[in-house]
Tab-separated table of C-alpha atoms and ligand atoms in Angstrom:
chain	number	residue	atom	x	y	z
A	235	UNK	CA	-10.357	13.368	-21.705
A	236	UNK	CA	-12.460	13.686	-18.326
A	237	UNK	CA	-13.524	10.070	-18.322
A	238	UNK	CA	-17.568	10.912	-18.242
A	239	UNK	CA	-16.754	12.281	-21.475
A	240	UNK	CA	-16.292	8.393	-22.896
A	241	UNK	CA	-19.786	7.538	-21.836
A	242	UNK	CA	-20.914	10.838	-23.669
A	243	UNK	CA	-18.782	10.189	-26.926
A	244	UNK	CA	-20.880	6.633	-27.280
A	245	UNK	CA	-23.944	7.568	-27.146
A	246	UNK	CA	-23.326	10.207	-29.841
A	247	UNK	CA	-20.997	7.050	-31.494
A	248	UNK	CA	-17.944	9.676	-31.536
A	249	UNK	CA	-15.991	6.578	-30.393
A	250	UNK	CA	-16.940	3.285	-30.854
A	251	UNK	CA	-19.151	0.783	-28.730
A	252	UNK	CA	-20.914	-2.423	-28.635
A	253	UNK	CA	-24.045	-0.500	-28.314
A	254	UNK	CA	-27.103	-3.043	-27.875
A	255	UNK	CA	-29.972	-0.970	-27.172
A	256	UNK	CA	-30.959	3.047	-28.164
A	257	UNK	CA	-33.540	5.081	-28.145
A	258	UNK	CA	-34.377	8.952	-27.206
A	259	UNK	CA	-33.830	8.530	-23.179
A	260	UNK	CA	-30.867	6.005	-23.004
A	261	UNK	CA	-27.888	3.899	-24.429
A	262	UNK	CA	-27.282	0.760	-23.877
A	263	UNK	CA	-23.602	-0.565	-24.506
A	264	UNK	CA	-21.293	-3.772	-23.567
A	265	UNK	CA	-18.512	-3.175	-20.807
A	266	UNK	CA	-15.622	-2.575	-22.325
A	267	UNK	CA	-13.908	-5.310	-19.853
A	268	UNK	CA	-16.537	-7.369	-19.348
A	269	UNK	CA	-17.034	-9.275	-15.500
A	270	UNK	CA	-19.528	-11.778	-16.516
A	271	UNK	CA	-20.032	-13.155	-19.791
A	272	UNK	CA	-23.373	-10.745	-20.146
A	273	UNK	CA	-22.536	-7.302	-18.743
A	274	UNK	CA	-24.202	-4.618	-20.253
A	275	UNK	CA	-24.004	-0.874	-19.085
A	276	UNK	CA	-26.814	1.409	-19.187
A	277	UNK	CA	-26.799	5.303	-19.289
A	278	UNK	CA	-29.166	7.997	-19.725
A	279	UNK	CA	-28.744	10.080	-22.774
A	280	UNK	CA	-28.595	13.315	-20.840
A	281	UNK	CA	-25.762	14.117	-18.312
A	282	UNK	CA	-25.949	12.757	-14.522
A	283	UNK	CA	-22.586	12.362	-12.522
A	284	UNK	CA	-23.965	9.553	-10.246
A	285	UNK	CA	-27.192	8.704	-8.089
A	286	UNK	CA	-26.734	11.680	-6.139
A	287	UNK	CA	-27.957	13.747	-9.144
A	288	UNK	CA	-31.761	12.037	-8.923
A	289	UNK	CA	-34.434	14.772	-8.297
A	290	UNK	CA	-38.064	15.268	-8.733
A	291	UNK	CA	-38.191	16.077	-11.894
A	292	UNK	CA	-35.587	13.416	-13.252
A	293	UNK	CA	-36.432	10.256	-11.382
A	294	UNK	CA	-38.132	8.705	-14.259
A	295	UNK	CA	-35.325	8.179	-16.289
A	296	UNK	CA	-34.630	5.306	-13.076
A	297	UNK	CA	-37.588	3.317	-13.742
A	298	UNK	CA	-36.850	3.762	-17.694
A	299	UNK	CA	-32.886	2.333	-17.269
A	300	UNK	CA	-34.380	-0.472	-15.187
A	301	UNK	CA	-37.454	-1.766	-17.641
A	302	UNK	CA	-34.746	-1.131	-20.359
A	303	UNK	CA	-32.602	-3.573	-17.943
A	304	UNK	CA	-34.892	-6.538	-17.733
A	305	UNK	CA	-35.817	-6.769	-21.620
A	306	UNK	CA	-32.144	-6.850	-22.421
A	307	UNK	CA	-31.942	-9.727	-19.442
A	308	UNK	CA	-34.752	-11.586	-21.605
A	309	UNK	CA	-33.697	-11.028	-25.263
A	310	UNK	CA	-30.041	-12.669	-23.445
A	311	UNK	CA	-32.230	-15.118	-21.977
A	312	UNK	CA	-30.696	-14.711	-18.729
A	313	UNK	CA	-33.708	-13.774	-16.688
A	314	UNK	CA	-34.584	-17.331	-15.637
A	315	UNK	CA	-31.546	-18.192	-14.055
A	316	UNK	CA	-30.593	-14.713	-13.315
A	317	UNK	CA	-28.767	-11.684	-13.556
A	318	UNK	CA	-27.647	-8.785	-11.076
A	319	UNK	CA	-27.917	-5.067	-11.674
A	320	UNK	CA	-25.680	-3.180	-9.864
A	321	UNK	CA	-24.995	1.282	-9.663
A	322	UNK	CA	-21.962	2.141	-8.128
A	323	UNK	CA	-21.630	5.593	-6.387
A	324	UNK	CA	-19.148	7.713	-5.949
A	325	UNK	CA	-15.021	6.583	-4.315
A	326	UNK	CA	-16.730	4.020	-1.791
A	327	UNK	CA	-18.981	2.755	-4.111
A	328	UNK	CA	-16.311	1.810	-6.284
A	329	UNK	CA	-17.489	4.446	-9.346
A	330	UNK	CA	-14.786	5.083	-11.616
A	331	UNK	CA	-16.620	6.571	-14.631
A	332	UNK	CA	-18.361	9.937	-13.363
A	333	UNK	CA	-21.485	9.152	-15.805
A	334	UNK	CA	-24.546	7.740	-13.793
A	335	UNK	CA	-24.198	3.902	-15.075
A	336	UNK	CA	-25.887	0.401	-14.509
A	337	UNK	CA	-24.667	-2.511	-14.960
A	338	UNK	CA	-26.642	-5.655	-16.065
A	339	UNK	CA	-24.671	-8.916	-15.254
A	340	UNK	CA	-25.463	-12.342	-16.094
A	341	UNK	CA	-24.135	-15.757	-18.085
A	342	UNK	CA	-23.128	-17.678	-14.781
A	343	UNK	CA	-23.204	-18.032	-10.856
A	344	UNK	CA	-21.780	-14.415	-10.156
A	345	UNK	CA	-20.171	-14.185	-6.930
A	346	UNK	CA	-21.882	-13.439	-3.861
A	347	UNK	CA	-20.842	-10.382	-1.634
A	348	UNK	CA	-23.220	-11.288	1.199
B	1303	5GP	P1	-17.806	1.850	-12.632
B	1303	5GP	O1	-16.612	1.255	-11.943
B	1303	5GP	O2	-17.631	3.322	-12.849
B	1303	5GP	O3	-19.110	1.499	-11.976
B	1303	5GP	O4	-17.867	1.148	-14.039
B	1303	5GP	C1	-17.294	1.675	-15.178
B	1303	5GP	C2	-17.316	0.607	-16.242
B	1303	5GP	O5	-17.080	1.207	-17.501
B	1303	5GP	C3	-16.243	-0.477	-16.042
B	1303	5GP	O6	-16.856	-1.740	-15.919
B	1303	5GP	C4	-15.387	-0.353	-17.307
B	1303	5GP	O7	-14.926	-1.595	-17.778
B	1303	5GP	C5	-16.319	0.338	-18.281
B	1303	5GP	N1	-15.646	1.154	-19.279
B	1303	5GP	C6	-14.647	2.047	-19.052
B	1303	5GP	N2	-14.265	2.633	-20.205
B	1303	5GP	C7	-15.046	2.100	-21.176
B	1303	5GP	C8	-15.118	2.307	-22.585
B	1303	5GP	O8	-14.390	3.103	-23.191
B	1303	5GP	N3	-16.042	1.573	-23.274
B	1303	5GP	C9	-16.867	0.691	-22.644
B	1303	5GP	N4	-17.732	0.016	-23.409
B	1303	5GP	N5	-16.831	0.467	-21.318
B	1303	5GP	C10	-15.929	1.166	-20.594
């Protein structure tokens, strides 16, 4: 299977998920191998490869996927003491699944890369 084709097979729940949060635009689902104890990952419903497919006419899916992001954070109740949201891009970004992703970590002191 090419692996974006996972990330399409749960949002049309072909294969199973944890999924958290649906509606028309995007899915919502917990990481399979989870690197926090919250870590949620976040996909449009439609087909993007990675950040390099924004445009014009599609950039409003970004600000959907990140309002999405923070009302997940709260119904966790890890927006006080905070979370990180991270998109990976591409080989040096460290992307392994070719389906435009975020991530929404949180549940402890995450490590800093700074
Ligand atoms: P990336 O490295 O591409 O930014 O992140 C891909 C993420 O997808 C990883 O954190 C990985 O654990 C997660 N993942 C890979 N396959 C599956 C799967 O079949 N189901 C779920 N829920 N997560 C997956």
């Amino acid at each position: 299977m090419q692996n974006q084709l996972i990330f399409e097979n749960i949002i049309k729940k072909k294969i199973p998920a944890n999924i958290v949060y649906q509606d028309e635009k995007i899915t919502a689902f917990k990481d399979i191998q989870p690197k926090a104890p919250i870590h949620i990952l976040i996909v449009p419903n439609f087909f993007m490869a990675s950040l390099n497919d924004i445009n014009k006419e599609n950039k409003w899916i970004m600000a959907h996927m990140f309002y999405i992001a923070v009302k997940i954070a709260k119904k966790n109740k890890i927006n006080e003491e905070g979370y990180r949201i991270i998109i990976n891009c591409n080989k040096n970004g460290g992307q392994e699944i070719n389906y435009l992703h975020m991530h929404l970590l949180g549940g402890e002191k995450l490590k800093s890369f700074s």
